Short mmCIF file of C-alpha atoms and ligand atoms in Angstrom, two decimals:
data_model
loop_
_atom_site.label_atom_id
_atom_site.label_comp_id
_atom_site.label_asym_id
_atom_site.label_seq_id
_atom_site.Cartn_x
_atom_site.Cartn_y
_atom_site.Cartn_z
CA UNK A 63 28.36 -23.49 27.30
CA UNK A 64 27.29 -26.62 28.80
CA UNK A 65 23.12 -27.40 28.33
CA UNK A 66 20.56 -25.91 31.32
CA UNK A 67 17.67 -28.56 30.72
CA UNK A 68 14.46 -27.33 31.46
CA UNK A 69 12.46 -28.60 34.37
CA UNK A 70 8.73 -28.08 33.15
CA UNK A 71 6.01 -27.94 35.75
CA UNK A 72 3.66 -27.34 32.99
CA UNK A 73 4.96 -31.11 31.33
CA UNK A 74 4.24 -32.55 34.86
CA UNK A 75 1.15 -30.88 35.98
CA UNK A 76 -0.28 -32.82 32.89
CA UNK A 77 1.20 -35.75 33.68
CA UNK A 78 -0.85 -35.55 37.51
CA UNK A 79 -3.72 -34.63 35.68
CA UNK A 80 -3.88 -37.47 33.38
CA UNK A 81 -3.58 -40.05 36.44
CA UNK A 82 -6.05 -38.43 38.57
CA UNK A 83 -8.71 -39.08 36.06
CA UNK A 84 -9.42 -42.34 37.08
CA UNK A 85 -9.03 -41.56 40.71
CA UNK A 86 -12.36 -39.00 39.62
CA UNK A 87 -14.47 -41.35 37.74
CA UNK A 88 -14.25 -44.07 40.15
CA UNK A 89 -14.98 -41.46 43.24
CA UNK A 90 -18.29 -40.31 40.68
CA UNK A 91 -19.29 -43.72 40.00
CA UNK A 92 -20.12 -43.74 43.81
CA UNK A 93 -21.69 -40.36 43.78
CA UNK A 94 -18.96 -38.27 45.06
CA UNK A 95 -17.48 -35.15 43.40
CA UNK A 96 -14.55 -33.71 44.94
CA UNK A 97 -15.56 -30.23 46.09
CA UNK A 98 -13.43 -27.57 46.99
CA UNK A 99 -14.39 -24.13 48.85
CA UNK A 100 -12.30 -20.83 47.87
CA UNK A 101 -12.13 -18.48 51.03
CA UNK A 102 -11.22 -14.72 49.11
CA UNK A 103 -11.18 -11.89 51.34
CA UNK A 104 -10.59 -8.25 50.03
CA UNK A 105 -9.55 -7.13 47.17
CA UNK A 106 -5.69 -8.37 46.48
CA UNK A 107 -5.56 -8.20 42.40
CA UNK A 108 -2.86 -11.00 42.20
CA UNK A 109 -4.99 -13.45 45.16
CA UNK A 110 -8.25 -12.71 42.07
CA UNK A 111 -5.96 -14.00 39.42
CA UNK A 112 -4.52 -16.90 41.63
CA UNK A 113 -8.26 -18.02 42.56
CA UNK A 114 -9.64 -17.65 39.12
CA UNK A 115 -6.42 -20.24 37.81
CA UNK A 116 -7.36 -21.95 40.74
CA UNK A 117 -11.06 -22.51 39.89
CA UNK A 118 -10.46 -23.09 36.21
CA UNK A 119 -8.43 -25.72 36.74
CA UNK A 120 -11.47 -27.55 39.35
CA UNK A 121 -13.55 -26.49 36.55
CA UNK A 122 -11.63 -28.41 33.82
CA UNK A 123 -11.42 -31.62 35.47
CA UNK A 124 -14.87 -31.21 36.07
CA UNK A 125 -15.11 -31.06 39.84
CA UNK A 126 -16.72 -28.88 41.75
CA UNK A 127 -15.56 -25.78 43.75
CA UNK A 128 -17.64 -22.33 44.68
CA UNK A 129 -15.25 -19.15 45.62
CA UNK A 130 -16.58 -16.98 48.42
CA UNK A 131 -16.26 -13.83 48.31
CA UNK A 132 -16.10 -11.11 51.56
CA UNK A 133 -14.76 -7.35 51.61
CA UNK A 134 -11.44 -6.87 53.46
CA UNK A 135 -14.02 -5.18 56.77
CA UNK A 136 -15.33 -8.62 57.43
CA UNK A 137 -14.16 -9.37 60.77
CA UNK A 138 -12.11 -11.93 62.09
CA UNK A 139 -15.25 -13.74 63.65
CA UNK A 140 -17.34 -13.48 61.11
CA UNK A 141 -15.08 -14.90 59.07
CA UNK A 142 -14.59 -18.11 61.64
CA UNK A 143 -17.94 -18.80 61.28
CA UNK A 144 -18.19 -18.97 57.61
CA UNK A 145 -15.17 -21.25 57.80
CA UNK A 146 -17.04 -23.46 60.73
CA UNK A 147 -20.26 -23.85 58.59
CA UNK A 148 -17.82 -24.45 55.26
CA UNK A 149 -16.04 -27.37 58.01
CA UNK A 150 -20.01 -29.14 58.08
CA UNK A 151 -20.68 -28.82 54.58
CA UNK A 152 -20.45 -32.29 52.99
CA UNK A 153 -20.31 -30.68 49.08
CA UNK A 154 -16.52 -29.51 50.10
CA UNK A 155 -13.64 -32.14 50.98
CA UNK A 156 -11.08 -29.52 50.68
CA UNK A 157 -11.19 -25.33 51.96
CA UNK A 158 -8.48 -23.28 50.69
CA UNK A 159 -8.34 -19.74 52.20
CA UNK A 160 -6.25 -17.79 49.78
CA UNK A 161 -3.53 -15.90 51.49
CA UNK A 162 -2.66 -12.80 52.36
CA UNK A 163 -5.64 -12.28 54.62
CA UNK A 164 -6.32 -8.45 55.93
CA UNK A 165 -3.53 -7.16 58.13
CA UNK A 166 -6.48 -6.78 61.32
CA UNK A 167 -7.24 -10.50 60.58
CA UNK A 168 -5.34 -13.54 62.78
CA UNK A 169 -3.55 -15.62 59.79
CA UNK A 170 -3.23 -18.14 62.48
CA UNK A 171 -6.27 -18.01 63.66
CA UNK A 172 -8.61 -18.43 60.68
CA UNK A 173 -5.85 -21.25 59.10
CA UNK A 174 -6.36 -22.95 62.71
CA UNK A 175 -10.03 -22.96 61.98
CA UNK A 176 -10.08 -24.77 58.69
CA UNK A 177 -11.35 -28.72 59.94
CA UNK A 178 -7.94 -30.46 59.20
CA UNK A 179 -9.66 -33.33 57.29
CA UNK A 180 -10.43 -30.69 54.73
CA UNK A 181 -7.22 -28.78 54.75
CA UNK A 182 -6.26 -29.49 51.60
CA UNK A 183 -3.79 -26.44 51.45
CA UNK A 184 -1.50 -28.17 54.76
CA UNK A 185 -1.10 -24.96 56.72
CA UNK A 186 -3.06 -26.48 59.58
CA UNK A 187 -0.51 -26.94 62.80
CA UNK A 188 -1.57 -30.51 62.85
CA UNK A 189 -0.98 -31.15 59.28
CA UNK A 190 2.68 -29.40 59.42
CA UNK A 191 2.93 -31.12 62.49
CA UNK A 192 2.36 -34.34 60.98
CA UNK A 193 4.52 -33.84 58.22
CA UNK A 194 7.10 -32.62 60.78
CA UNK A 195 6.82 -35.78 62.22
CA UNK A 196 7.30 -37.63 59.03
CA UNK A 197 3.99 -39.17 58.59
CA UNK A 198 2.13 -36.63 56.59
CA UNK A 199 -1.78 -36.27 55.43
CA UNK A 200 -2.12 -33.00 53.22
CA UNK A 201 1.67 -31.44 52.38
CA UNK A 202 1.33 -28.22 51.10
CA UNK A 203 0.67 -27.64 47.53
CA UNK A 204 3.99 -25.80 46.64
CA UNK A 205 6.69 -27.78 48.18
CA UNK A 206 4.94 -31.25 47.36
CA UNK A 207 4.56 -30.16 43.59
CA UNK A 208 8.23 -29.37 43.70
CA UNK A 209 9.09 -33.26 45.24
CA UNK A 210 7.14 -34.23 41.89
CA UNK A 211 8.92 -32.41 39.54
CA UNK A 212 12.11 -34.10 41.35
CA UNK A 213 10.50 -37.59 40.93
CA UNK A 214 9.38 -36.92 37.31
CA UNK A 215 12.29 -35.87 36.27
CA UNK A 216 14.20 -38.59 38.27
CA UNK A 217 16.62 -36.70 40.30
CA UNK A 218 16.64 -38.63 43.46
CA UNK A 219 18.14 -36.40 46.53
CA UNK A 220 19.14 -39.27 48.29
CA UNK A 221 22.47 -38.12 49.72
CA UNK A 222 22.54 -34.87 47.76
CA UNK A 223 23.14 -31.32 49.68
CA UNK A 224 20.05 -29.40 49.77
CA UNK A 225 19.86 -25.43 50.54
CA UNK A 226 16.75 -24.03 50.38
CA UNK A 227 16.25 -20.25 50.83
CA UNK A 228 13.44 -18.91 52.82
CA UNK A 229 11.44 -20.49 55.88
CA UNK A 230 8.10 -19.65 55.30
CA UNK A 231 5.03 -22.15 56.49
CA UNK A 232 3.98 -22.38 52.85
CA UNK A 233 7.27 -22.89 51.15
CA UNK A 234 10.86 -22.75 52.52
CA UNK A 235 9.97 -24.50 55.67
CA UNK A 236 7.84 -27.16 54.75
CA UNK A 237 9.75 -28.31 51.29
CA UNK A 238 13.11 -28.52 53.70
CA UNK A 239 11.34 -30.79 55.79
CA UNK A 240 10.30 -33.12 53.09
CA UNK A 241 13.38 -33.18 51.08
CA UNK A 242 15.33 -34.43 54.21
CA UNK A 243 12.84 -37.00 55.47
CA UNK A 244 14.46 -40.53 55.50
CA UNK A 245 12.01 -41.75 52.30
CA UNK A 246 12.39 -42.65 48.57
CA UNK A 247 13.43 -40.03 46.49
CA UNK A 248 14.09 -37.44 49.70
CA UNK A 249 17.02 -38.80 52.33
CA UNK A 250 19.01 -35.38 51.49
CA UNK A 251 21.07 -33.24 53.94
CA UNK A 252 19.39 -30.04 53.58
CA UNK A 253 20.43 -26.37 54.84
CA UNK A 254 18.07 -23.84 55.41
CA UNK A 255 18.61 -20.29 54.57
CA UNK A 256 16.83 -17.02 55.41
CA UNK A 257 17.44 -13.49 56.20
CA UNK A 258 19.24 -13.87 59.46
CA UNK A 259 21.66 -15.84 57.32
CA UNK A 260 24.96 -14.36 57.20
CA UNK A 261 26.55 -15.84 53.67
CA UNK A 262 23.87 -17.33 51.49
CA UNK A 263 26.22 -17.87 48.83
CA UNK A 264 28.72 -19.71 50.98
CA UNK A 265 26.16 -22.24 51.23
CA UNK A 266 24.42 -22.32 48.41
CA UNK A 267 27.86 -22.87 46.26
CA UNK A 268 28.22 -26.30 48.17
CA UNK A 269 24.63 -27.24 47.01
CA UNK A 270 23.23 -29.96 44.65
CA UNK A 271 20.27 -28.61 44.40
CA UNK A 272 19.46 -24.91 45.46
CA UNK A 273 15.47 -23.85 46.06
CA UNK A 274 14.31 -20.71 45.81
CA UNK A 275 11.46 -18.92 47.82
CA UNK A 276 12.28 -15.34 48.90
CA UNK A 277 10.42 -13.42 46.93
CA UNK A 278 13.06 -11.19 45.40
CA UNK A 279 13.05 -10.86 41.80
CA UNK A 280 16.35 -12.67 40.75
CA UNK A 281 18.03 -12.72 43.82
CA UNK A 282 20.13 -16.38 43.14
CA UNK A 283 22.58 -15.69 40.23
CA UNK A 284 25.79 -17.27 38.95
CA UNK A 285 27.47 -16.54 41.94
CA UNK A 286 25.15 -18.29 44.27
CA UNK A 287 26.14 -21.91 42.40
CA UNK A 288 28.26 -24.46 41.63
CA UNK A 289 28.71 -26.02 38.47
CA UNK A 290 25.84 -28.69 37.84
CA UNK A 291 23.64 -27.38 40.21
CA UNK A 292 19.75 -28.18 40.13
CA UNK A 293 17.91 -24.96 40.73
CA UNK A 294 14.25 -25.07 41.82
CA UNK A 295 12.92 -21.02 41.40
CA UNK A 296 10.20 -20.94 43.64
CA UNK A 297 9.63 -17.32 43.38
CA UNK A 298 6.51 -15.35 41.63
CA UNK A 299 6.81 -11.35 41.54
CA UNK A 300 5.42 -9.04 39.97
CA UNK A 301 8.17 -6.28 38.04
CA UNK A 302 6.60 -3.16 36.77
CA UNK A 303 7.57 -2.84 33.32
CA UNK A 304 5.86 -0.21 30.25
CA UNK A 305 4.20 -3.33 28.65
CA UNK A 306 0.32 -2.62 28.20
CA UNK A 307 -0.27 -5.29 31.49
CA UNK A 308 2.28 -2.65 33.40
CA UNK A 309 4.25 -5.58 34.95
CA UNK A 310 5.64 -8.89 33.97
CA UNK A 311 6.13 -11.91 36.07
CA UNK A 312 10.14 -12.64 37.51
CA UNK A 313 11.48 -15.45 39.70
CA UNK A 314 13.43 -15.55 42.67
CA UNK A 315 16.26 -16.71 40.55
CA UNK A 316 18.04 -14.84 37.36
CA UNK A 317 17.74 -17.01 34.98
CA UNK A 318 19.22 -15.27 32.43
CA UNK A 319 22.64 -15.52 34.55
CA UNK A 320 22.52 -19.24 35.86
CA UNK A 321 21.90 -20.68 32.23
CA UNK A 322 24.70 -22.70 31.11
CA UNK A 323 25.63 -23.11 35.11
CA UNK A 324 23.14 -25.12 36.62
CA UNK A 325 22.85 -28.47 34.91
CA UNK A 326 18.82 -28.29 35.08
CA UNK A 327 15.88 -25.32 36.35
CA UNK A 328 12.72 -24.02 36.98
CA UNK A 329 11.76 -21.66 34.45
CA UNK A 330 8.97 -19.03 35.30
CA UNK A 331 6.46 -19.23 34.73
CA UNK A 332 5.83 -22.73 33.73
CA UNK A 333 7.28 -24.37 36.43
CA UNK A 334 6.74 -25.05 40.10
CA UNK A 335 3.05 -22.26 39.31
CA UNK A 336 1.64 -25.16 37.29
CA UNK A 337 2.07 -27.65 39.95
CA UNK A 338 0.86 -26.00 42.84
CA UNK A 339 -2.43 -26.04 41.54
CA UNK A 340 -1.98 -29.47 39.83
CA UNK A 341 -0.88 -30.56 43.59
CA UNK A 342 -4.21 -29.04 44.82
CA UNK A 343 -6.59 -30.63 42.75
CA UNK A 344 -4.89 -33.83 43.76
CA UNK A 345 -5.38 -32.74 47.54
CA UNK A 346 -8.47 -32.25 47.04
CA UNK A 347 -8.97 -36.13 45.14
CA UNK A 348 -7.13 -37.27 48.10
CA UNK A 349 -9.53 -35.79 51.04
CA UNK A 350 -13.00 -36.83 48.96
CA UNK A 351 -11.08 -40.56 48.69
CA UNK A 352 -10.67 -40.41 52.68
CA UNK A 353 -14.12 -39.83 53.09
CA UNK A 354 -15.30 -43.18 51.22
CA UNK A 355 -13.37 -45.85 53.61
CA UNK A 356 -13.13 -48.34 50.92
CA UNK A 357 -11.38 -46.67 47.71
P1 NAP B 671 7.46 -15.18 52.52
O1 NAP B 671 6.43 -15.71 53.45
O2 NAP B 671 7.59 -13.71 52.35
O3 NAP B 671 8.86 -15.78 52.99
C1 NAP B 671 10.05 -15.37 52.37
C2 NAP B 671 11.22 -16.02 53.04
O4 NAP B 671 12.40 -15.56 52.40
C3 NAP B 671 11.35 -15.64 54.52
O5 NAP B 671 11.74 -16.78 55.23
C4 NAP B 671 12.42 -14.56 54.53
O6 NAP B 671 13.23 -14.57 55.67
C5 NAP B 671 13.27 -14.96 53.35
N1 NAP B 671 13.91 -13.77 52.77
C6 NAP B 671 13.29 -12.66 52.29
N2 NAP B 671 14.21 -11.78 51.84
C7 NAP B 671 15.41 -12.35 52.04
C8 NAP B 671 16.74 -11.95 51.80
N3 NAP B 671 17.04 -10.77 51.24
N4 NAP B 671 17.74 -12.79 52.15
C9 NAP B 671 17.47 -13.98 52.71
N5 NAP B 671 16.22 -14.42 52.96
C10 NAP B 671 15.21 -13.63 52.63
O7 NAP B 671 7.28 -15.76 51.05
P2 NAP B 671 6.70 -17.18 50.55
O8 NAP B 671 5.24 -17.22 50.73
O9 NAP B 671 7.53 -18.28 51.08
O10 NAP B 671 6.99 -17.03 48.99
C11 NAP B 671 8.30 -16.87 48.47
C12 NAP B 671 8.20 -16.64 46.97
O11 NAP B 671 7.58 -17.76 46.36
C13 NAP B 671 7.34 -15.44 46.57
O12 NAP B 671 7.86 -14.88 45.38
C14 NAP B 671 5.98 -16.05 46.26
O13 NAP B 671 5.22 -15.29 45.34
C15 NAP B 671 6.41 -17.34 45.66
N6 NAP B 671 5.43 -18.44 45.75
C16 NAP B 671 5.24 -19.14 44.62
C17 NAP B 671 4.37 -20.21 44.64
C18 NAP B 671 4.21 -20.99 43.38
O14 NAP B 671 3.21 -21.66 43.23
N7 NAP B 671 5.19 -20.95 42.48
C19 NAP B 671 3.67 -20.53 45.80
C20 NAP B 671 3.92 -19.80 46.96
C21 NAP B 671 4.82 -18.74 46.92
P3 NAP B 671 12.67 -14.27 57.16
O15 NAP B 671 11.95 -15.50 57.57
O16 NAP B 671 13.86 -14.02 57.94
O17 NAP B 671 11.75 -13.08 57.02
#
């Protein structure tokens, strides 16, 4: 059976780690710590763990970043106006609302509110707009840490057939925008996928490189692929299972089944999880850089 290599986030997320370091010291030798505020609402158990990896990780590289907290009745303008007076405070470069917000809350709304210098998360219409447009500030975390994994592990998409499955703002959409923008290391002709889509698999066996973000456990199999393929397995969901946690963590993609098919993949976790966080932190460098005109 012919060799799946491994595609480790976890490898690269060091790897962005290690060169932001410098980017740090230089920004604290001028009196500037990259700050990032953490907007939790409610009570969500897997948002807690994603904003306590979050943290950590700010906390590790010795930056700064404060989570706050409000119960799932906050309302939707209360809630604007702790994002407003987060927008004028100068100790934050970068506000991350962690998502999913209340149902009774505007998504839209509260993301439109963020100040768009500081939205280091790039769900802010003018920051997808921008990208849209090819000349991005702030890409969104997931989709740009998956472009680095590409470039790390030098598998240039220049010409390649890209399919990604799923549209979302955070994901799906935004990563088949940047994989088929006319730039180093992108240049691909990419296919988007979603549930309207009558034939995934017709599509998906044509692919170079097939990504993942549905968010259903081990949707993409064998079937879904062509020989050689490069699978990217966005997807993080939670199976229950009788283990002591009661559930363990699956990807969008069976890995089990596309081992010895695809000629390299994602594993989870370990891989594209790592790097959204490694691609925030770096966000987050980025915006405290733009605020100090000569770096
Ligand atoms: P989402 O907002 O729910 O979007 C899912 C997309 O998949 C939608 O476009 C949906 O189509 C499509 N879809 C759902 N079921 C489908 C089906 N049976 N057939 C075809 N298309 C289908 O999810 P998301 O935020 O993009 O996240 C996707 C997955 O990635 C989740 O598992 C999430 O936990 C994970 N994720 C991981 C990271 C990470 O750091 N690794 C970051 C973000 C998300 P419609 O548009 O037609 O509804």
């Amino acid at each position: 059976m012919p060799q799946t290599k491994i595609l480790s986030g976890k490898e690269v997320s060091q790897s962005v780690y290690h060169s932001l370091k410098p980017r740090i010291k230089r920004l604290k030798e001028r009196g500037i710590i990259p700050g990032l505020a953490v907007v939790l609402v409610g009570e969500d158990p897997a948002s807690k763990i994603y904003v306590r990896s979050k943290t950590r990780r700010f906390r590790d590289m010795e930056l700064y970043s404060e989570t706050f907290t409000y119960p799932a009745s906050i309302t939707e303008s209360e809630l604007i106006d702790k994002i407003q007076d987060l927008n004028r405070n100068e100790l934050f470069h970068g506000i991350l609302v962690q998502l999913p917000l209340p149902k009774i809350i505007d998504t839209d709304k509260v993301i439109g509110t963020v100040d768009p210098d500081k939205d280091v998360d790039g769900f802010h219409p003018e920051n997808l707009g921008r990208l849209t447009a090819g000349k991005p500030r702030f890409i969104p975390c997931t989709p740009k840490g998956i472009m680095r994994i590409l470039e790390y592990y030098q598998i240039d998409l220049n010409g390649k057939h890209v399919v990604v499955i799923g549209r979302s703002n955070i994901v799906g959409r935004p990563i088949s925008i940047l994989t088929s923008l006319k730039r180093k290391n992108s240049n691909a002709t990419t296919t988007i996928c979603h549930s309207g889509t009558r034939d995934i698999p017709y599509y998906t066996r044509q692919a170079d490189v097939v990504i993942a973000a549905i968010g259903v456990p081990n949707f993409v199999d064998d079937s879904y692929l062509k020989p050689g393929a490069i699978v990217i397995d966005v997807g993080i969901n939670r199976v229950a299972d009788q283990s002591e946690k009661g559930y363990h963590l699956t990807g969008d993609v069976d890995q089990e089944k596309v081992t010895g098919i695809a000629a390299a993949l994602t594993p989870v976790p370990g891989g594209v999880g790592p790097m959204t966080i490694a691609m925030l932190v770096e966000n987050t460098v980025e915006s405290a850089e733009y605020s100090v005109s000569d770096i």
